[in-house]
Structure formats: C-alpha cells, structure tokens
Coordinates of C-alpha atoms and ligand atoms in Angstrom, one line a residue:
M108 CA 0.0 0.0 -0.1
S109 CA 1.6 3.3 -0.6
S110 CA 0.9 6.7 0.8
D111 CA -1.0 7.8 -2.0
D112 CA -3.8 5.2 -0.8
L113 CA -3.8 6.8 2.6
P114 CA -6.9 8.7 3.3
D115 CA -6.4 12.7 3.6
Q116 CA -5.8 14.4 6.9
G117 CA -9.6 15.8 7.1
K118 CA -10.8 13.1 4.1
I119 CA -11.7 9.9 6.2
R120 CA -13.4 6.9 4.7
P121 CA -17.0 6.4 5.6
A122 CA -17.9 3.8 8.6
P123 CA -16.9 0.5 8.2
E124 CA -20.2 -0.7 7.5
S125 CA -18.9 0.4 3.8
F126 CA -15.8 -1.6 3.5
L127 CA -16.9 -4.0 1.0
D128 CA -17.6 -0.6 -1.4
S129 CA -14.5 -0.9 -3.9
D130 CA -14.3 3.1 -3.6
L131 CA -13.0 3.1 0.3
I132 CA -11.6 6.8 0.4
E133 CA -14.1 8.8 0.9
S134 CA -15.0 12.3 2.5
I135 CA -17.1 12.4 5.1
S136 CA -18.1 14.7 7.2
R137 CA -16.3 15.3 10.7
H138 CA -18.7 13.8 12.4
G139 CA -18.6 10.7 11.3
V140 CA -21.5 10.8 9.0
D141 CA -20.9 10.0 5.0
H142 CA -23.7 12.0 3.7
R143 CA -23.2 9.8 0.6
R144 CA -23.3 6.5 1.0
R145 CA -24.3 5.4 4.7
G146 CA -24.8 1.9 3.4
L147 CA -25.5 -0.8 6.4
L148 CA -25.4 -2.9 3.3
Q149 CA -23.9 -2.3 0.0
S150 CA -24.5 -3.3 -3.2
A151 CA -20.9 -4.9 -3.7
F152 CA -21.7 -7.5 -0.8
G153 CA -25.7 -8.0 -2.3
A154 CA -23.3 -9.2 -5.4
A155 CA -21.2 -11.2 -3.4
V156 CA -24.2 -13.1 -1.8
A157 CA -25.7 -13.7 -5.2
A158 CA -22.3 -14.9 -6.2
M159 CA -22.7 -18.0 -3.2
S160 CA -25.9 -18.7 -4.4
G161 CA -24.5 -19.5 -7.7
A162 CA -25.1 -16.6 -9.7
V163 CA -22.1 -15.9 -12.6
V164 CA -20.3 -12.4 -11.0
A165 CA -18.3 -12.0 -14.2
S166 CA -17.3 -8.6 -13.7
D167 CA -16.5 -8.9 -10.0
Q168 CA -12.5 -8.2 -10.1
D169 CA -12.1 -8.5 -6.5
I170 CA -12.9 -12.3 -7.1
L171 CA -12.0 -13.0 -10.5
T172 CA -7.9 -11.6 -9.8
L173 CA -5.2 -12.2 -7.4
P174 CA -4.8 -9.1 -5.2
E175 CA -1.2 -7.8 -5.0
W176 CA -0.9 -9.0 -1.2
S177 CA -1.3 -12.1 -2.0
R178 CA 1.6 -12.0 -4.5
T179 CA 4.1 -9.7 -2.5
L180 CA 6.0 -9.8 0.7
G181 CA 4.2 -8.8 4.0
K182 CA 5.4 -6.5 6.5
P183 CA 8.5 -7.5 8.9
V184 CA 7.0 -8.0 12.5
A185 CA 9.1 -5.2 13.4
A186 CA 7.0 -2.7 11.7
N187 CA 4.5 -2.6 14.2
P188 CA 6.2 -3.1 18.2
Y189 CA 2.8 -1.6 19.5
G190 CA -0.4 -3.2 17.0
Q191 CA -2.2 -0.3 15.6
P192 CA -5.6 -0.6 13.7
S193 CA -5.8 -1.1 9.9
I194 CA -5.5 2.3 7.9
Y195 CA -8.8 1.4 6.5
E196 CA -10.0 1.8 10.4
Q197 CA -8.8 5.6 10.4
N198 CA -12.7 6.9 11.1
I199 CA -13.0 4.6 14.3
I200 CA -12.1 8.0 16.6
R201 CA -13.4 9.2 19.7
R202 CA -15.0 12.6 18.6
Q203 CA -15.8 15.6 20.4
S204 CA -19.5 16.5 20.7
P205 CA -20.8 19.5 18.0
G206 CA -23.8 19.8 20.9
L207 CA -20.9 20.8 23.5
T208 CA -18.6 23.7 24.0
Q209 CA -15.4 22.3 22.6
T210 CA -12.0 23.5 25.2
D211 CA -8.4 22.0 25.1
Q212 CA -8.5 20.7 28.7
A213 CA -12.1 21.1 30.2
S214 CA -13.5 18.3 28.0
V215 CA -14.9 15.5 26.8
A216 CA -14.5 12.8 23.7
F217 CA -16.8 9.8 22.8
T218 CA -17.0 7.1 21.8
P219 CA -17.9 5.4 18.4
L220 CA -20.3 3.3 20.0
Q221 CA -21.5 2.6 16.5
N222 CA -18.7 1.1 15.1
M223 CA -18.3 -1.2 18.6
F224 CA -18.9 -5.1 18.9
G225 CA -19.2 -7.3 21.5
M226 CA -19.3 -5.4 25.5
I227 CA -15.3 -4.0 25.5
T228 CA -14.4 -1.6 24.6
P229 CA -10.7 -0.9 23.1
S230 CA -8.9 1.2 25.1
G231 CA -7.7 3.7 22.6
L232 CA -11.5 4.3 21.9
H233 CA -12.5 4.4 25.5
F234 CA -14.4 7.6 26.2
E235 CA -12.1 10.4 27.8
R236 CA -13.7 13.3 30.5
H237 CA -11.2 15.7 31.7
H238 CA -11.7 19.0 34.1
Q239 CA -8.2 19.8 33.5
G240 CA -6.8 17.9 31.0
W241 CA -5.4 14.9 30.9
V242 CA -1.6 13.7 32.8
D243 CA 1.1 11.4 32.2
I244 CA 2.5 10.6 35.5
D245 CA 5.7 9.0 36.3
P246 CA 5.1 5.8 38.3
R247 CA 8.2 5.8 40.2
R248 CA 6.9 9.1 41.4
H249 CA 3.2 8.6 42.2
R250 CA 1.8 7.6 45.4
L251 CA -1.1 6.9 47.2
M252 CA -2.0 8.1 50.7
I253 CA -4.9 6.5 52.9
N254 CA -5.5 9.0 56.1
G255 CA -8.3 10.3 58.0
L256 CA -10.2 7.8 60.3
V257 CA -7.3 4.9 60.2
E258 CA -5.2 3.8 62.6
K259 CA -2.0 4.2 60.6
P260 CA -2.5 6.6 57.9
I261 CA -0.1 5.0 54.8
V262 CA 1.5 5.7 51.6
F263 CA 1.8 3.0 49.1
T264 CA 4.2 3.3 46.0
M265 CA 3.3 1.8 42.5
E266 CA 5.5 -1.2 43.5
E267 CA 3.7 -1.8 46.7
L268 CA 0.5 -1.9 45.6
M269 CA 1.2 -3.9 42.1
R270 CA 3.0 -6.4 45.0
M271 CA -0.6 -6.4 46.8
P272 CA -3.5 -9.6 46.1
S273 CA -5.0 -8.6 42.9
V274 CA -8.7 -8.8 40.9
S275 CA -9.8 -8.3 37.6
R276 CA -13.5 -7.5 36.3
L277 CA -15.4 -5.8 33.9
H278 CA -17.5 -3.3 34.1
F279 CA -19.1 -0.3 32.7
L280 CA -17.9 3.5 33.1
E281 CA -20.5 5.8 32.5
C282 CA -20.8 9.6 33.1
G283 CA -23.5 10.8 34.9
A284 CA -23.7 13.7 32.1
N285 CA -24.1 10.7 29.4
T286 CA -26.9 11.7 27.5
A287 CA -27.2 15.2 28.8
L288 CA -28.0 17.0 25.8
E289 CA -31.0 14.6 25.2
W290 CA -33.0 16.6 27.9
G291 CA -33.5 19.1 25.8
N292 CA -34.7 19.3 22.3
S293 CA -31.2 19.9 20.7
A294 CA -31.0 15.6 19.4
V295 CA -27.8 15.5 18.2
P296 CA -27.4 13.5 15.2
T297 CA -25.4 10.3 16.2
V298 CA -25.2 7.4 19.0
Q299 CA -21.4 8.5 19.5
Y300 CA -22.9 12.0 20.7
T301 CA -26.1 10.8 22.4
H302 CA -24.3 7.8 24.2
G303 CA -20.5 7.9 23.7
M304 CA -19.9 8.9 27.3
L305 CA -19.9 5.0 28.0
S306 CA -17.4 2.3 28.0
G307 CA -17.0 -1.2 29.0
S308 CA -13.4 -2.8 30.4
E309 CA -11.7 -5.3 32.5
W310 CA -10.1 -3.4 35.2
T311 CA -7.0 -4.8 37.3
G312 CA -6.1 -3.8 40.7
V313 CA -6.3 -4.1 44.7
P314 CA -9.8 -4.3 46.3
L315 CA -10.2 -0.7 48.0
S316 CA -11.3 -2.9 50.8
L317 CA -8.2 -4.8 51.4
L318 CA -6.3 -1.3 51.2
L319 CA -9.0 0.0 54.2
E320 CA -8.1 -2.9 56.1
R321 CA -4.5 -2.1 56.2
A322 CA -4.8 1.2 57.0
G323 CA -7.4 0.1 60.0
Y324 CA -10.1 2.1 59.1
D325 CA -12.9 3.2 61.7
K326 CA -15.8 0.8 61.5
G327 CA -18.3 3.8 62.3
A328 CA -16.7 5.2 59.1
K329 CA -19.5 6.2 56.8
Y330 CA -17.1 8.0 53.6
L331 CA -14.4 8.3 52.2
L332 CA -13.1 11.3 50.1
A333 CA -11.1 10.3 46.9
E334 CA -8.6 13.0 45.2
G335 CA -7.0 12.9 42.2
A336 CA -3.6 13.9 41.1
D337 CA -4.4 16.7 38.4
G338 CA -4.8 20.0 38.3
S339 CA -8.4 19.4 38.5
S340 CA -8.7 19.2 42.0
M341 CA -11.4 16.2 41.8
T342 CA -12.6 15.1 44.9
R343 CA -15.4 13.0 45.4
T344 CA -17.2 11.4 48.2
I345 CA -17.7 7.6 48.1
N346 CA -20.3 6.0 50.3
M347 CA -18.7 3.4 52.5
E348 CA -21.2 1.0 51.1
N349 CA -19.7 1.1 48.0
A350 CA -16.3 1.2 48.7
L351 CA -16.5 -2.1 50.4
D352 CA -18.5 -3.8 48.4
D353 CA -16.4 -4.1 44.9
A354 CA -14.7 -0.8 44.1
I355 CA -11.0 -1.6 43.2
V356 CA -8.0 1.1 43.4
A357 CA -7.3 -0.2 39.7
Y358 CA -3.7 0.5 37.7
G359 CA -4.6 -2.0 34.6
Q360 CA -7.3 -1.6 31.7
N361 CA -7.6 -4.8 29.3
G362 CA -5.1 -6.5 30.2
E363 CA -2.5 -3.8 30.2
M364 CA -1.7 -0.9 32.4
L365 CA -4.3 2.3 32.1
R366 CA -3.9 4.4 29.5
P367 CA -2.8 8.3 30.6
E368 CA -6.1 9.8 29.6
Q369 CA -7.5 7.1 32.0
G370 CA -5.6 7.9 34.9
Y371 CA -2.3 5.9 34.8
P372 CA -1.2 4.8 36.7
L373 CA -3.9 4.4 39.4
R374 CA -8.1 5.5 39.2
L375 CA -10.3 4.2 41.2
V376 CA -12.9 2.2 39.7
V377 CA -16.5 2.2 41.8
P378 CA -18.8 -0.3 39.6
G379 CA -22.3 1.1 39.3
V380 CA -21.6 4.8 40.2
Q381 CA -21.2 7.5 37.7
G382 CA -18.1 7.9 36.1
V383 CA -16.8 11.4 38.3
S384 CA -16.5 9.5 41.3
W385 CA -13.9 7.1 39.1
V386 CA -11.2 9.3 40.7
K387 CA -8.4 9.6 37.9
W388 CA -4.5 9.6 39.2
L389 CA -5.6 8.6 42.3
R390 CA -3.1 9.8 45.3
R391 CA -5.0 10.2 48.1
L392 CA -8.4 8.4 50.0
E393 CA -9.4 10.2 53.3
V394 CA -11.8 8.4 55.5
G395 CA -14.4 10.1 57.1
D396 CA -17.7 10.2 58.9
M397 CA -19.5 12.6 56.4
P398 CA -20.1 13.5 53.1
Y399 CA -17.6 16.3 51.7
A400 CA -19.6 18.3 49.8
T401 CA -16.7 19.4 47.1
K402 CA -17.0 21.4 44.5
D403 CA -17.7 19.1 42.3
E404 CA -20.8 17.5 44.3
A405 CA -22.3 20.4 45.5
S406 CA -22.3 22.5 42.4
H407 CA -22.0 20.0 39.5
Y408 CA -23.3 16.3 39.4
V409 CA -26.6 17.6 40.8
D410 CA -30.0 17.4 39.4
L411 CA -32.1 20.4 38.9
M412 CA -35.8 19.2 39.9
P413 CA -39.0 20.6 38.6
D414 CA -39.5 22.4 41.6
G415 CA -36.5 24.3 41.7
Q416 CA -34.6 21.6 44.6
Q417 CA -31.6 19.9 43.6
R418 CA -31.3 16.2 43.4
Q419 CA -27.4 15.4 45.6
Y420 CA -25.1 12.6 45.9
T421 CA -27.5 10.5 43.0
A422 CA -24.5 8.2 42.8
I423 CA -25.9 4.5 40.9
Q424 CA -26.3 4.7 37.1
E425 CA -30.1 3.4 36.2
A426 CA -30.5 1.0 34.1
K427 CA -30.3 2.1 30.1
S428 CA -30.2 0.5 26.8
V429 CA -29.4 1.8 23.7
I430 CA -29.6 0.4 20.0
T431 CA -26.2 0.9 18.4
A432 CA -27.0 0.0 14.5
P433 CA -29.3 1.2 12.9
S434 CA -28.6 4.4 14.7
G435 CA -28.9 8.2 13.6
G436 CA -26.7 8.8 10.8
Q437 CA -26.7 5.9 9.1
K438 CA -28.7 4.6 6.1
L439 CA -30.4 1.3 5.4
Q440 CA -29.6 1.0 1.7
N441 CA -31.8 -2.4 0.4
R442 CA -34.8 -3.5 1.8
G443 CA -34.8 -6.8 3.6
Y444 CA -32.8 -8.2 6.9
Y445 CA -31.3 -6.3 10.1
N446 CA -29.5 -7.2 12.7
I447 CA -30.7 -4.6 15.2
T448 CA -27.7 -4.6 17.8
G449 CA -27.4 -2.3 21.1
L450 CA -25.9 -2.3 24.6
A451 CA -27.9 -2.8 27.6
W452 CA -26.1 -1.7 31.4
S453 CA -27.2 -1.8 35.0
G454 CA -25.8 0.2 38.0
R455 CA -27.8 -1.6 39.8
G456 CA -26.7 -5.2 38.8
T457 CA -27.5 -7.7 35.9
V458 CA -29.7 -7.1 32.9
T459 CA -32.4 -9.2 32.8
K460 CA -34.0 -8.7 29.5
V461 CA -33.9 -6.5 26.8
E462 CA -36.7 -5.9 24.4
V463 CA -36.8 -3.9 20.8
S464 CA -39.7 -1.7 19.2
V465 CA -39.9 -1.3 15.8
D466 CA -42.9 0.8 16.2
G467 CA -42.3 3.7 18.6
G468 CA -43.2 1.4 21.9
R469 CA -46.3 -0.1 21.1
N470 CA -44.9 -3.6 20.3
W471 CA -42.1 -5.0 21.8
R472 CA -40.2 -8.4 21.2
E473 CA -37.3 -10.1 23.6
A474 CA -33.9 -9.6 22.3
R475 CA -31.2 -11.8 22.3
L476 CA -28.3 -11.6 25.2
D477 CA -24.8 -12.2 24.0
G478 CA -23.2 -14.1 27.2
P479 CA -21.8 -13.6 29.5
V480 CA -24.2 -11.2 31.3
L481 CA -22.5 -9.9 34.2
P482 CA -23.5 -7.0 36.8
K483 CA -22.3 -3.7 35.9
M484 CA -21.4 -4.3 32.9
L485 CA -22.2 -4.0 29.5
T486 CA -24.4 -6.4 27.6
R487 CA -24.8 -6.9 24.1
F488 CA -28.3 -8.1 22.2
H489 CA -29.7 -8.9 19.2
A490 CA -33.0 -8.2 17.2
D491 CA -33.9 -9.7 14.1
W492 CA -35.8 -7.1 11.7
V493 CA -36.9 -7.2 8.1
W494 CA -37.5 -3.4 6.5
Q495 CA -40.0 -3.4 3.4
G496 CA -39.0 0.5 3.5
E497 CA -41.9 1.4 5.9
T498 CA -40.9 4.4 8.4
A499 CA -40.0 2.7 11.4
L500 CA -39.3 4.0 15.0
L501 CA -36.5 1.8 16.5
Q502 CA -36.1 1.9 20.6
S503 CA -34.9 -0.7 23.1
R504 CA -35.7 -1.2 26.6
V505 CA -33.9 -3.0 29.5
H506 CA -35.1 -4.8 32.7
D507 CA -32.7 -5.5 35.8
S508 CA -32.5 -7.9 38.3
T509 CA -34.0 -5.2 40.8
G510 CA -37.0 -5.2 38.4
Y511 CA -36.4 -1.9 37.2
I512 CA -37.4 -1.2 33.7
Q513 CA -35.9 1.7 31.7
P514 CA -38.6 4.9 31.1
Q515 CA -39.8 6.5 28.3
R516 CA -38.4 9.6 27.8
A517 CA -42.2 11.4 28.6
D518 CA -42.1 9.6 31.4
L519 CA -39.0 10.2 32.8
V520 CA -39.9 13.8 32.2
A521 CA -42.7 13.9 34.1
V522 CA -40.7 13.2 37.2
R523 CA -37.6 15.1 36.5
G524 CA -38.4 18.0 34.1
T525 CA -35.8 19.3 31.8
R526 CA -33.4 21.1 33.5
S527 CA -31.5 18.4 34.6
I528 CA -27.9 17.7 32.8
Y529 CA -26.9 14.5 34.6
H530 CA -28.4 11.2 34.9
N531 CA -31.0 10.5 31.7
N532 CA -31.6 7.1 31.0
A533 CA -34.9 7.4 29.0
I534 CA -35.6 5.1 25.8
Q535 CA -33.7 6.5 22.8
T536 CA -35.6 6.6 19.4
W537 CA -34.3 6.2 16.3
R538 CA -36.4 6.6 13.4
V539 CA -36.0 4.9 10.2
K540 CA -37.3 6.5 7.3
S541 CA -38.7 5.6 3.7
D542 CA -35.4 6.2 2.2
G543 CA -33.8 4.1 4.5
E544 CA -32.4 7.3 6.5
V545 CA -31.4 6.9 10.2
D546 CA -32.2 9.8 12.8
N547 CA -32.5 10.8 16.1
V548 CA -36.3 11.9 17.0
Q549 CA -38.0 12.1 20.5
L550 CA -41.2 11.0 21.3
G551 CA -43.7 12.7 23.3
Ligands
MTE749 N1 -10.8 12.3 37.6 C1 -9.6 13.3 37.4 N2 -9.0 13.1 38.6 N3 -9.9 14.5 37.3 C2 -11.4 14.3 36.4 O1 -11.1 15.2 35.5 N4 -13.2 13.6 35.3 C3 -14.2 12.4 35.8 C4 -14.0 10.9 36.1 N5 -12.1 11.1 36.8 C5 -12.0 13.3 36.3 C6 -11.6 12.1 36.8 C7 -15.2 11.9 35.1 S1 -16.9 14.0 35.0 C8 -15.3 11.4 34.1 S2 -16.9 11.0 33.7 C9 -14.7 9.9 34.5 O2 -13.6 10.3 34.8 C10 -14.3 9.8 33.0 O3 -13.5 8.8 33.1 P1 -12.7 8.7 31.7 O4 -11.9 9.6 31.3 O5 -11.6 7.4 31.7 O6 -13.7 7.9 30.4

C-alpha cells in the first residue's frame, strides 16, 4: 500500500459498514457521518451473496484477480512493535460533540458506539472526560496516601500496590452527564454523541476494602474522600458501602496498564456509580464520617428538579440501553434483513431482559443477549428485523435484576423535568425514514 492510498487528513473514509465497497477512500463530514454513502449493506455485498448462491459474477475483479497482497511479501514483524488498527479504520475515533462547547482541557471525547462490537471498548477508544486536561504521571513518583479515620495512615508506592493481591473484573464506566443533550430538544445526530460517554473494560487492581483494612479504617466511618493528582482538584465523596463492596484501586485496563487518559498509573473503579466518582490519577483516600460536599458534588453533578430543588449524591447509574445499529446518521440501502444490535447495562446489578420495538413502543419483542451477562457491565443484544421500506421508530428497553424497567422519555421528564444535565436513562428513539435514512427523534 503506497502513501497515495492513505486517506487525506480531514478526508477520512466512511463508517466500516461500507468497507465492502470498492471505493474506499471517500470524504465524510468530520462527525463520522457519510452524507453520500451511509450503507449498512452495500451493493458489493449483495453481489457476493449472489455469487455464493450460484449466480455468475463475471465482472467482480476482486474475486477474479489475485490481489497484490497475495503476490508480494508482507511487512516485517518489527514494523509494528505496538499494534495499531488497520489504516482502513482511521475513521473509528473518539470525537468531541458538536452540541457541546469545545475547549482543549476541560473537555470530553465520545466513544464511537456505532462501530463497536461485543461488550469491551478498546482502550484507545474509551471515552475521555477531563476537567483540567490529562496528565502522564511517572509511576516511580506516584504515591497513594490513605489517611483520616484510620489507625495508621499509609503511603503506598506503585510497586507496593502492584505486589498486593489483585482482582480483574469487567465493568462499564458511564459519565453521569451521558445523554445530557437529550434532556432538551437538541437531538444530536449520532449514538456517538447521544450515548458515547460510555465504555466497558476489564479493570485490574487491588480491592479497595483490602487497602482500607490495611490502614485500619474506623468501622463506624461512612464515607471516603477520593482525590486526584491532576490540576482539576477532583475530589469526590464515596459511600463506605460502595467502597467495601466491589470498588477497586486499579492500575490495569484490558490487560495492560491504564492509558494516561484513563488515569495512569492509578484510578478508582466504583462499579455501577457515575463516572465522576471514578477518580483518575488517584493520590489520596481520606476516611471520614460525613459527605464532603466538594465543588464537584455541590455545584456539579446535581440534578435540578422541576420544583427548583437539587438532587444531590445520585451516585448509581440506573438501567439503560440503546440501539447502536441501525442508529442516527446511518442509512439502510436495501430492504430486507437487518440485525438490530445495541448495549444494555445497569448500575444496580444485572441485565435480565432487553426488548426491542420497531413502532415507537407500541409492540415489543425480546432481544437475544450475548453472554456472559455480568453485573454492572455492558450486555450486547440483538434482534432480527426485516425492513420493508416503511417508516420505523426503533427503541430498546432494558429490565434489570432489581425489577426496574427503563422509562420512556415522557415518563422520565414527567418526574424530573428537563433542566437536569445528568442521569438521563430514557429510552432512545431512532427513526428509519422510507428512504432508509436514520435520524434521532424524541417522542412525547
Ligand atoms: N478524575 C480526575 N482526577 N480528574 C477528572 O477530570 N473526570 C471524571 C472522572 N475522574 C476526572 C476524574 C469524570 S467527570 C468522568 S465521567 C470519568 O473520570 C471519565 O473517565 P475516563 O476519562 O476514563 O472515561
């Protein structure tokens, strides 16, 4: 492949669902939506299927001729000491939302959920949310201090922490502000922007309970203050209940050390709890007997209710699901079979059932769940659908192990109003128009 074949900067290829098209290098909008060829099922694929079923495809050079990569030497192993995605995947990137103010440091970049498979987010595509930019800390100089209501304040080095007994567990991380723009009528175009402050990873580290035991924490203490080492003074109150349950002081993500954007070398993992409490670049844990009411829990991450009161310390991410394909910005090219797929999760436990509707919630049918279905982790679901060219309203709704059922937007708004920024777990609607275009609509 010569450098001439590489996509130009700013002229990246369409979403990967189009990779069977021979014309790979096409310009698309900077938000990952190809306005000319957004096919989920391209004609080349149709031709291949026809060939498999016995039809003669005399003109398909991709089948009739031996491609150059079958006639030449491949690249040496040393060419890629740390593996990178194919050059044909350069469009699969984190993106900043068109609906939010974009600043360099206090910012957010969203995971391209529309391009993901399964339940694990590749570390390089994990969404990132920083209040003061990200830092790359020398692990030899990083320390974790545990103080406050403890018998013996302790300071750990990374080496000491990594010698302790460890656990590896899969959990989702969702920002409390995920889906914030859907409170209003802004209806951003793609699932990357509506739900992309969501990722799923395997996290490795030391159980927080073990570290607290080691410091001899006061058994009457009810709270912890977690503090990050970045310039944002990120400090959050953690309930002792969550801390002692399944929280991890993590250094590993998907089998390797955390990425700097995710808090290298140490972050707090508080399964099921909103992302802001997963303090990155973790340097201090203080055991205390009352909530700390820090700036990030007194003025931010509170929900403004219709009566003007603020809901505070709403830590748990309630059950939620979203269809990731077909989803906003994509286009169905042909009538026929589609695999409706998406993700479901619950901060209170396990997904027990996902239902899918193609008529805006009038009729529901049960989706297939990919296993394993794990507590406080993303679950991938699928539903078969034959599209006949009609206008369709695609929705998914999740049930969790507490019996909770994800609400329709109108039901959530009836209780919460529209002035919250945070904790929007309403059912998402994607409209498939008769020309196959899919867009984001709000019902009710
Ligand atoms: N920790 C520190 N120290 N500084 C931060 O800016 N952002 C928080 C949280 N932990 C933040 C932090 C927020 S708001 C979220 S949603 C998650 O980290 C995002 O984690 P991620 O960037 O790994 O996706």
